[in-house]
Amino acid sequence: GENVEQHPSTLSVQEGDSAVIKCTYSDSASNYFPWYKQELGKRPQLIIDIRSNVGEKKDQRIAVTLNKTAKHFSLHITETQPEDSAVYFCAASPQVNKFYFGSGTKLNVKP
Amino acid sequence: GAGVSQTPSNKVTEKGKYVELRCDPISGHTALYWYRQSLGQGPEFLIYFQGTGAADDSGLPNDRFFAVRPEGSVSTLKIQRTERGDSAVYLCASSLAGGQQETQYFGPGTRLLVL
């Protein structure tokens, strides 16, 4: 099955700096890559996703890039704010409705 | 509109007991998923329903785990003879039609603690 690895496990940045979280996947059949944000004790919420037919997608301060050849994708958050502090999960989907999640990155944005 | 809801929010039980966890998906969503999230880990797929039928139950860890969705809406995850290792947050998600590359919307989860 699919194996998704996520790095780093923790990331601490100063408010206003950028944050980058990286994921790799193993199954070349994966064609959908969502990113979820999970605040402590809350549900995971989709923040951005990318499909395999594009290499980059941007939504305000958040962007995701995908390199299918290397089987990796990254989340970029610019101008970080304290409210960006949370755990972020990447996921890959090689088949209908089956998501494989990374182990998460705890982002701490220091004011 | 209302999102995915799950009850109870917390469940404490003793080893060997039976538990039921309920999920109410977003109205009109035909696809429903159960995941298990252990501390410090990402959600792990358990089972996927399309309508009333379990389309993929390959993630269920063993035969103590079972899930139903009799009317194609609410689903119940059932765990028999609970073990301490079953302690985790059980997340439910739903999506509109079950198509590929479709967004899954998560519920708040049920935190299960087996003593």
Tab-separated table of C-alpha atoms in Angstrom:
chain	number	residue	atom	x	y	z
A	1	GLY	CA	0.000	0.000	0.000
A	2	GLU	CA	0.819	3.672	-0.043
A	3	ASN	CA	3.362	5.032	2.440
A	4	VAL	CA	3.424	8.747	3.217
A	5	GLU	CA	6.297	10.277	5.136
A	6	GLN	CA	6.150	13.807	6.520
A	7	HIS	CA	8.900	16.122	7.771
A	8	PRO	CA	9.622	17.820	10.032
A	9	SER	CA	7.625	16.479	12.964
A	10	THR	CA	7.865	19.844	14.713
A	11	LEU	CA	8.540	23.294	13.298
A	12	SER	CA	8.945	26.534	15.178
A	13	VAL	CA	9.011	29.858	13.315
A	14	GLN	CA	8.823	33.513	14.188
A	15	GLU	CA	5.644	35.361	13.285
A	16	GLY	CA	5.943	36.713	9.756
A	17	ASP	CA	8.416	34.082	8.608
A	18	SER	CA	7.608	31.308	6.140
A	19	ALA	CA	7.028	27.659	7.000
A	20	VAL	CA	7.568	24.678	4.720
A	21	ILE	CA	6.367	21.132	5.374
A	22	LYS	CA	7.402	18.280	3.087
A	23	CYS	CA	5.841	14.921	2.294
A	24	THR	CA	6.895	11.992	0.163
A	25	TYR	CA	4.735	9.155	-1.100
A	26	SER	CA	5.506	5.752	-2.542
A	27	ASP	CA	2.608	4.806	-4.831
A	28	SER	CA	2.837	6.362	-8.289
A	29	ALA	CA	-0.930	5.818	-8.658
A	30	SER	CA	-1.612	8.550	-6.083
A	31	ASN	CA	-3.299	11.456	-7.824
A	32	TYR	CA	-4.863	13.571	-5.084
A	33	PHE	CA	-3.010	15.264	-2.236
A	34	PRO	CA	-4.978	17.150	0.435
A	35	TRP	CA	-3.539	19.035	3.403
A	36	TYR	CA	-5.411	19.209	6.699
A	37	LYS	CA	-4.959	21.507	9.699
A	38	GLN	CA	-5.871	20.147	13.116
A	39	GLU	CA	-5.990	22.358	16.175
A	40	LEU	CA	-5.736	20.734	19.578
A	41	GLY	CA	-8.833	18.667	20.310
A	42	LYS	CA	-10.529	19.733	17.078
A	43	ARG	CA	-11.407	18.023	13.823
A	44	PRO	CA	-8.993	17.995	10.855
A	45	GLN	CA	-9.954	20.727	8.391
A	46	LEU	CA	-8.971	20.845	4.745
A	47	ILE	CA	-6.842	23.891	3.973
A	48	ILE	CA	-5.700	23.166	0.430
A	49	ASP	CA	-5.446	20.271	-1.992
A	50	ILE	CA	-3.727	19.540	-5.289
A	51	ARG	CA	-4.448	17.101	-8.064
A	52	SER	CA	-1.803	15.338	-10.072
A	53	ASN	CA	-2.468	17.279	-13.256
A	54	VAL	CA	-0.979	20.479	-11.802
A	55	GLY	CA	2.348	21.285	-10.223
A	56	GLU	CA	1.392	24.160	-7.942
A	57	LYS	CA	-1.676	25.687	-6.337
A	58	LYS	CA	-1.948	28.831	-4.278
A	59	ASP	CA	-4.602	30.237	-1.952
A	60	GLN	CA	-3.631	33.536	-0.325
A	61	ARG	CA	-0.780	32.767	2.113
A	62	ILE	CA	-0.866	29.028	1.479
A	63	ALA	CA	0.613	27.180	-1.481
A	64	VAL	CA	1.246	23.557	-2.327
A	65	THR	CA	3.723	22.187	-4.853
A	66	LEU	CA	3.788	18.696	-6.340
A	67	ASN	CA	6.660	16.864	-8.016
A	68	LYS	CA	5.248	13.631	-9.448
A	69	THR	CA	8.568	12.409	-10.754
A	70	ALA	CA	10.193	12.616	-7.338
A	71	LYS	CA	6.954	11.668	-5.551
A	72	HIS	CA	6.984	14.551	-3.154
A	73	PHE	CA	4.771	17.499	-2.334
A	74	SER	CA	5.148	20.449	-0.002
A	75	LEU	CA	3.043	22.948	1.901
A	76	HIS	CA	4.248	26.541	2.034
A	77	ILE	CA	2.797	29.085	4.448
A	78	THR	CA	4.016	32.666	4.071
A	79	GLU	CA	3.728	35.539	6.562
A	80	THR	CA	2.883	33.138	9.355
A	81	GLN	CA	0.589	34.252	12.155
A	82	PRO	CA	0.071	32.833	15.667
A	83	GLU	CA	-3.292	31.411	14.580
A	84	ASP	CA	-1.447	29.217	12.072
A	85	SER	CA	-0.151	27.223	15.040
A	86	ALA	CA	-1.592	23.708	14.761
A	87	VAL	CA	-0.736	20.213	13.550
A	88	TYR	CA	-0.687	19.865	9.772
A	89	PHE	CA	-1.233	16.545	7.997
A	90	CYS	CA	-0.532	15.702	4.397
A	91	ALA	CA	-2.316	12.827	2.664
A	92	ALA	CA	-2.113	10.928	-0.602
A	93	SER	CA	-4.893	9.063	-2.379
A	94	PRO	CA	-3.965	6.245	-4.812
A	95	GLN	CA	-7.477	4.928	-5.191
A	96	VAL	CA	-11.038	5.995	-4.772
A	97	ASN	CA	-11.656	7.455	-1.359
A	98	LYS	CA	-8.715	5.968	0.431
A	99	PHE	CA	-6.494	8.569	2.065
A	100	TYR	CA	-3.097	7.729	3.525
A	101	PHE	CA	-1.945	10.358	6.005
A	102	GLY	CA	1.483	11.459	7.089
A	103	SER	CA	2.339	11.499	10.776
A	104	GLY	CA	1.831	15.238	11.125
A	105	THR	CA	3.868	18.399	11.692
A	106	LYS	CA	3.334	20.473	14.784
A	107	LEU	CA	3.788	24.096	13.747
A	108	ASN	CA	4.418	26.694	16.419
A	109	VAL	CA	4.371	30.345	15.359
A	110	LYS	CA	5.981	32.528	17.987
A	111	PRO	CA	4.627	36.072	18.324
B	1	GLY	CA	-25.066	23.797	6.993
B	2	ALA	CA	-24.334	21.296	9.718
B	3	GLY	CA	-21.074	19.434	9.484
B	4	VAL	CA	-20.257	15.850	10.379
B	5	SER	CA	-21.212	15.078	13.962
B	6	GLN	CA	-20.066	12.240	16.202
B	7	THR	CA	-21.285	10.929	19.517
B	8	PRO	CA	-20.186	10.482	22.172
B	9	SER	CA	-17.313	12.958	22.223
B	10	ASN	CA	-15.604	10.880	24.897
B	11	LYS	CA	-16.037	7.268	25.930
B	12	VAL	CA	-14.314	5.516	28.813
B	13	THR	CA	-14.781	1.778	29.067
B	14	GLU	CA	-13.183	-1.225	30.676
B	15	LYS	CA	-11.175	-3.861	28.911
B	16	GLY	CA	-13.442	-6.538	27.492
B	17	LYS	CA	-16.510	-4.342	27.135
B	18	TYR	CA	-18.476	-3.559	23.971
B	19	VAL	CA	-18.728	-0.002	22.605
B	20	GLU	CA	-20.640	1.736	19.833
B	21	LEU	CA	-19.543	4.980	18.241
B	22	ARG	CA	-21.953	6.973	16.105
B	23	CYS	CA	-21.396	9.189	13.085
B	24	ASP	CA	-23.896	11.509	11.436
B	25	PRO	CA	-22.549	12.649	8.044
B	26	ILE	CA	-23.301	15.844	6.183
B	27	SER	CA	-26.819	15.656	4.755
B	28	GLY	CA	-26.791	14.322	1.212
B	29	HIS	CA	-23.303	12.824	1.387
B	30	THR	CA	-23.368	9.258	0.121
B	31	ALA	CA	-19.808	8.343	1.080
B	32	LEU	CA	-18.747	7.834	4.696
B	33	TYR	CA	-15.382	6.870	6.160
B	34	TRP	CA	-14.042	5.812	9.518
B	35	TYR	CA	-10.473	6.541	10.601
B	36	ARG	CA	-8.542	5.900	13.791
B	37	GLN	CA	-6.026	8.436	15.084
B	38	SER	CA	-3.536	7.421	17.720
B	39	LEU	CA	-1.698	10.034	19.756
B	40	GLY	CA	0.851	11.904	17.649
B	41	GLN	CA	-0.124	10.145	14.445
B	42	GLY	CA	-2.154	10.871	11.360
B	43	PRO	CA	-5.589	9.332	10.792
B	44	GLU	CA	-5.502	5.698	9.710
B	45	PHE	CA	-8.184	4.397	7.340
B	46	LEU	CA	-10.577	1.775	8.727
B	47	ILE	CA	-13.603	1.438	6.443
B	48	TYR	CA	-15.459	3.229	3.659
B	49	PHE	CA	-19.208	3.101	2.920
B	50	GLN	CA	-20.884	4.000	-0.341
B	51	GLY	CA	-24.544	4.238	0.539
B	52	THR	CA	-25.481	1.347	2.786
B	53	GLY	CA	-22.698	-1.000	1.741
B	54	ALA	CA	-19.134	-1.251	2.971
B	55	ALA	CA	-17.136	-0.705	-0.213
B	56	ASP	CA	-13.759	-1.155	1.453
B	57	ASP	CA	-13.207	-2.544	4.946
B	58	SER	CA	-9.559	-3.428	4.475
B	59	GLY	CA	-8.445	-1.117	7.278
B	60	LEU	CA	-10.384	-2.812	10.067
B	61	PRO	CA	-7.661	-4.270	12.319
B	62	ASN	CA	-9.450	-7.500	13.256
B	63	ASP	CA	-12.868	-9.095	13.581
B	64	ARG	CA	-13.610	-7.285	16.834
B	65	PHE	CA	-14.315	-4.211	14.736
B	66	PHE	CA	-17.483	-3.885	12.709
B	67	ALA	CA	-19.399	-0.978	11.188
B	68	VAL	CA	-22.865	-0.551	9.747
B	69	ARG	CA	-24.794	2.082	7.854
B	70	PRO	CA	-28.258	0.537	7.472
B	71	GLU	CA	-30.099	3.460	5.889
B	72	GLY	CA	-27.241	5.084	4.049
B	73	SER	CA	-26.915	7.982	6.454
B	74	VAL	CA	-25.895	7.471	10.109
B	75	SER	CA	-23.140	4.938	10.708
B	76	THR	CA	-22.144	3.048	13.832
B	77	LEU	CA	-18.693	1.650	14.517
B	78	LYS	CA	-18.862	-1.282	16.884
B	79	ILE	CA	-15.941	-2.657	18.877
B	80	GLN	CA	-16.292	-5.941	20.757
B	81	ARG	CA	-14.114	-7.135	23.647
B	82	THR	CA	-12.242	-3.852	23.774
B	83	GLU	CA	-8.519	-3.880	24.477
B	84	ARG	CA	-6.288	-1.134	25.880
B	85	GLY	CA	-4.655	-0.831	22.458
B	86	ASP	CA	-8.003	0.274	21.015
B	87	SER	CA	-7.647	3.589	22.866
B	88	ALA	CA	-7.540	6.341	20.237
B	89	VAL	CA	-9.625	9.054	18.631
B	90	TYR	CA	-12.073	7.595	16.132
B	91	LEU	CA	-12.793	10.026	13.323
B	92	CYS	CA	-15.623	9.893	10.847
B	93	ALA	CA	-15.630	11.735	7.527
B	94	SER	CA	-18.070	12.097	4.662
B	95	SER	CA	-17.910	13.191	1.055
B	96	LEU	CA	-20.567	14.058	-1.484
B	97	ALA	CA	-20.581	11.212	-3.972
B	98	GLY	CA	-17.598	9.036	-3.270
B	99	GLY	CA	-15.786	10.015	-6.434
B	100	GLN	CA	-12.051	10.105	-6.849
B	101	GLN	CA	-10.175	13.199	-5.686
B	102	GLU	CA	-13.149	14.261	-3.608
B	103	THR	CA	-12.819	16.312	-0.417
B	104	GLN	CA	-13.518	14.469	2.810
B	105	TYR	CA	-15.051	16.454	5.681
B	106	PHE	CA	-14.207	15.252	9.148
B	107	GLY	CA	-16.210	15.096	12.332
B	108	PRO	CA	-14.786	16.112	15.729
B	109	GLY	CA	-14.055	12.505	16.675
B	110	THR	CA	-14.805	10.234	19.603
B	111	ARG	CA	-11.991	9.859	22.097
B	112	LEU	CA	-12.068	6.248	23.324
B	113	LEU	CA	-10.172	5.253	26.435
B	114	VAL	CA	-10.047	1.586	27.390
B	115	LEU	CA	-8.943	1.050	30.982
